[in-house]
Amino acid sequence: TVLGSAGVTPLSIDGATFSLFAGAAAAALIVGACALVAERAQTRDLALLGGLAGRLPRLSWLLVLAAIGVLGLPLTGTFVGELMVFFGAFKIAAIGAFAVAAGLLIAGAAVAWMLQRVLFGAPNPDAPSASDAPLTETWALAVLAGSLIYLGVVPGGPKLAGIPFLDPGVINVVNATVADLASTYAPPSPPVPGAGG
């Protein structure tokens, strides 16, 4: 968001705004999934957690999807926002774009380590028994996961024969509201040769 605002191009500001919306869904999903995993596994101790994917398959999928969303990988709404920010801000703030990319690589390594240890590592024999959450407990997380994927797959809204229907698309709503704000920061158009009087 800071990089998109610093880029002061219409694309980077659109991306920062879209990223706030999609990032909120991803953050809520990962916090909710982690809290539910901790409750169902009956511990928050990483030393005791391990090998939960076999015992908590539904929650494991939600946690993996949340991690993918937080990192901004393709098919998630955060990917769309991050892509817009990087392309919009790269020309003006290239060093900042590389710093954010390096931070994403470090975050990706940390998330991969956490997922491997909690979900796919060897089960700890001292860990309390764990049971998967029923649909009544996971429906809110499933709605967040669905919205995160929806924002990544159709950010411009669904179209039938090229005509939008049901939803104008979050990116179109963001673009319409941010265009006036960003226009004051847009660089002037270069003069056309031979068009002067």
Short mmCIF file of C-alpha atoms in Angstrom, two decimals:
data_model
loop_
_atom_site.label_atom_id
_atom_site.label_comp_id
_atom_site.label_asym_id
_atom_site.label_seq_id
_atom_site.Cartn_x
_atom_site.Cartn_y
_atom_site.Cartn_z
CA THR A 1 0.00 0.00 0.00
CA VAL A 2 2.81 2.39 0.86
CA LEU A 3 4.66 1.49 -2.34
CA GLY A 4 1.50 2.03 -4.39
CA SER A 5 0.90 5.40 -2.79
CA ALA A 6 4.54 6.38 -3.29
CA GLY A 7 4.34 5.47 -6.98
CA VAL A 8 1.76 8.25 -7.48
CA THR A 9 0.62 6.81 -10.79
CA PRO A 10 -3.03 6.01 -11.42
CA LEU A 11 -2.19 2.30 -11.75
CA SER A 12 -0.20 2.14 -8.50
CA ILE A 13 -2.85 4.04 -6.53
CA ASP A 14 -5.57 1.78 -7.98
CA GLY A 15 -3.45 -1.22 -6.98
CA ALA A 16 -2.91 0.11 -3.46
CA THR A 17 -6.64 0.64 -3.00
CA PHE A 18 -7.52 -2.77 -4.43
CA SER A 19 -4.76 -4.34 -2.30
CA LEU A 20 -6.30 -2.87 0.87
CA PHE A 21 -9.60 -4.57 0.08
CA ALA A 22 -8.16 -7.93 -0.99
CA GLY A 23 -5.49 -7.87 1.71
CA ALA A 24 -8.15 -7.42 4.36
CA ALA A 25 -9.91 -10.57 3.17
CA ALA A 26 -6.60 -12.49 3.16
CA ALA A 27 -5.61 -11.23 6.61
CA ALA A 28 -9.01 -12.08 8.09
CA LEU A 29 -8.82 -15.54 6.50
CA ILE A 30 -5.38 -16.38 7.86
CA VAL A 31 -6.16 -15.08 11.37
CA GLY A 32 -9.43 -17.00 11.45
CA ALA A 33 -7.87 -20.18 10.07
CA CYS A 34 -4.96 -20.03 12.55
CA ALA A 35 -7.34 -19.44 15.46
CA LEU A 36 -9.57 -22.34 14.43
CA VAL A 37 -6.59 -24.66 13.90
CA ALA A 38 -5.25 -23.75 17.35
CA GLU A 39 -8.67 -24.38 18.90
CA ARG A 40 -9.21 -27.73 17.15
CA ALA A 41 -5.62 -28.90 17.75
CA GLN A 42 -6.00 -27.86 21.42
CA THR A 43 -2.62 -26.14 21.46
CA ARG A 44 -0.81 -23.08 20.15
CA ASP A 45 2.63 -24.49 20.79
CA LEU A 46 4.50 -24.96 17.50
CA ALA A 47 6.60 -27.65 19.14
CA LEU A 48 3.47 -29.76 19.64
CA LEU A 49 1.83 -29.02 16.32
CA GLY A 50 2.76 -31.18 13.36
CA GLY A 51 1.19 -33.41 10.77
CA LEU A 52 -2.23 -31.81 11.09
CA ALA A 53 -3.13 -32.13 7.39
CA GLY A 54 -4.27 -35.71 7.85
CA ARG A 55 -6.33 -34.96 10.94
CA LEU A 56 -7.70 -31.53 9.92
CA PRO A 57 -8.13 -31.71 6.12
CA ARG A 58 -10.78 -28.98 5.82
CA LEU A 59 -8.90 -26.53 8.01
CA SER A 60 -5.62 -27.42 6.32
CA TRP A 61 -6.98 -26.38 2.93
CA LEU A 62 -8.27 -23.11 4.37
CA LEU A 63 -4.92 -22.41 6.04
CA VAL A 64 -2.99 -23.13 2.82
CA LEU A 65 -5.34 -20.89 0.81
CA ALA A 66 -4.99 -18.15 3.43
CA ALA A 67 -1.19 -18.37 3.22
CA ILE A 68 -1.33 -18.20 -0.59
CA GLY A 69 -3.59 -15.16 -0.32
CA VAL A 70 -1.36 -13.35 2.15
CA LEU A 71 1.65 -13.90 -0.11
CA GLY A 72 -0.25 -12.63 -3.16
CA LEU A 73 0.12 -15.65 -5.40
CA PRO A 74 -1.86 -15.95 -8.68
CA LEU A 75 -5.62 -16.63 -8.60
CA THR A 76 -6.04 -14.53 -5.45
CA GLY A 77 -7.20 -10.92 -5.18
CA THR A 78 -3.98 -9.89 -3.47
CA PHE A 79 -2.05 -10.95 -6.59
CA VAL A 80 -4.06 -8.51 -8.71
CA GLY A 81 -3.44 -5.65 -6.28
CA GLU A 82 0.28 -6.40 -5.94
CA LEU A 83 0.72 -6.69 -9.70
CA MET A 84 -0.91 -3.30 -10.23
CA VAL A 85 1.25 -1.74 -7.51
CA PHE A 86 4.50 -3.19 -8.89
CA PHE A 87 3.78 -2.17 -12.49
CA GLY A 88 2.49 1.24 -11.46
CA ALA A 89 5.29 2.09 -9.04
CA PHE A 90 8.28 0.45 -10.72
CA LYS A 91 9.15 3.40 -12.95
CA ILE A 92 9.16 5.92 -10.09
CA ALA A 93 10.15 3.77 -7.09
CA ALA A 94 12.21 0.88 -8.50
CA ILE A 95 14.26 0.48 -5.31
CA GLY A 96 11.08 0.30 -3.24
CA ALA A 97 9.63 -2.29 -5.63
CA PHE A 98 12.74 -4.46 -5.28
CA ALA A 99 12.65 -4.06 -1.47
CA VAL A 100 9.01 -5.16 -1.35
CA ALA A 101 9.77 -8.10 -3.66
CA ALA A 102 12.63 -9.16 -1.36
CA GLY A 103 10.28 -8.90 1.62
CA LEU A 104 7.76 -11.12 -0.17
CA LEU A 105 10.45 -13.75 -0.75
CA ILE A 106 11.36 -13.74 2.94
CA ALA A 107 7.68 -13.89 3.92
CA GLY A 108 7.17 -16.77 1.46
CA ALA A 109 9.98 -18.73 3.06
CA ALA A 110 8.57 -18.12 6.54
CA VAL A 111 5.05 -19.14 5.52
CA ALA A 112 6.32 -22.27 3.74
CA TRP A 113 8.29 -23.23 6.86
CA MET A 114 5.19 -22.71 9.04
CA LEU A 115 2.93 -24.74 6.74
CA GLN A 116 5.44 -27.58 6.49
CA ARG A 117 5.92 -27.71 10.24
CA VAL A 118 2.26 -27.41 11.25
CA LEU A 119 0.48 -29.28 8.48
CA PHE A 120 2.91 -31.62 6.78
CA GLY A 121 5.58 -32.31 9.37
CA ALA A 122 5.80 -35.45 11.46
CA PRO A 123 3.04 -35.67 14.09
CA ASN A 124 4.17 -35.14 17.65
CA PRO A 125 3.15 -38.09 19.87
CA ASP A 126 2.78 -35.73 22.85
CA ALA A 127 0.27 -33.49 21.04
CA PRO A 128 -3.35 -33.47 22.21
CA SER A 129 -5.92 -35.09 19.97
CA ALA A 130 -7.16 -32.93 17.08
CA SER A 131 -10.41 -33.06 15.14
CA ASP A 132 -11.48 -31.22 12.01
CA ALA A 133 -13.97 -28.37 12.33
CA PRO A 134 -17.48 -28.96 11.01
CA LEU A 135 -18.98 -26.82 8.24
CA THR A 136 -20.89 -24.80 10.81
CA GLU A 137 -17.57 -23.48 12.13
CA THR A 138 -15.82 -23.02 8.80
CA TRP A 139 -18.53 -21.39 6.67
CA ALA A 140 -17.32 -17.84 7.43
CA LEU A 141 -13.76 -18.79 6.47
CA ALA A 142 -15.07 -20.43 3.30
CA VAL A 143 -16.86 -17.19 2.38
CA LEU A 144 -13.61 -15.25 2.87
CA ALA A 145 -11.71 -17.84 0.80
CA GLY A 146 -14.32 -17.63 -1.95
CA SER A 147 -14.18 -13.84 -2.04
CA LEU A 148 -10.37 -13.92 -2.20
CA ILE A 149 -10.46 -16.27 -5.18
CA TYR A 150 -13.33 -14.35 -6.81
CA LEU A 151 -11.33 -11.11 -6.58
CA GLY A 152 -8.36 -12.83 -8.19
CA VAL A 153 -10.22 -14.60 -11.00
CA VAL A 154 -12.72 -11.90 -12.01
CA PRO A 155 -11.53 -8.55 -10.58
CA GLY A 156 -13.44 -6.77 -13.36
CA GLY A 157 -16.64 -8.64 -12.56
CA PRO A 158 -18.27 -11.48 -14.49
CA LYS A 159 -19.17 -10.84 -18.11
CA LEU A 160 -21.59 -12.58 -20.45
CA ALA A 161 -20.73 -12.01 -24.12
CA GLY A 162 -18.55 -9.09 -23.03
CA ILE A 163 -21.35 -7.40 -21.09
CA PRO A 164 -20.97 -7.11 -17.30
CA PHE A 165 -23.75 -8.65 -15.22
CA LEU A 166 -24.53 -9.07 -11.52
CA ASP A 167 -21.38 -7.26 -10.38
CA PRO A 168 -19.63 -4.21 -11.88
CA GLY A 169 -16.31 -5.57 -10.61
CA VAL A 170 -14.32 -4.30 -7.67
CA ILE A 171 -11.50 -3.05 -9.89
CA ASN A 172 -13.95 -0.92 -11.89
CA VAL A 173 -15.42 0.59 -8.72
CA VAL A 174 -11.92 1.28 -7.38
CA ASN A 175 -10.79 2.79 -10.68
CA ALA A 176 -13.80 5.10 -10.89
CA THR A 177 -13.23 6.47 -7.39
CA VAL A 178 -9.45 6.74 -7.55
CA ALA A 179 -9.19 8.23 -11.05
CA ASP A 180 -9.96 11.76 -9.88
CA LEU A 181 -7.49 11.52 -7.00
CA ALA A 182 -4.70 10.07 -9.15
CA SER A 183 -5.19 12.44 -12.10
CA THR A 184 -3.50 15.31 -10.26
CA TYR A 185 -0.33 13.22 -9.91
CA ALA A 186 -0.24 11.82 -13.44
CA PRO A 187 2.69 13.10 -15.47
CA PRO A 188 1.72 15.44 -18.31
CA SER A 189 1.47 13.96 -21.77
CA PRO A 190 4.55 14.58 -23.93
CA PRO A 191 4.07 17.14 -26.68
CA VAL A 192 3.31 15.79 -30.11
CA PRO A 193 6.00 16.78 -32.65
CA GLY A 194 4.73 19.23 -35.27
CA ALA A 195 1.47 19.88 -33.40
CA GLY A 196 2.58 23.30 -32.09
CA GLY A 197 1.61 26.55 -33.81
#
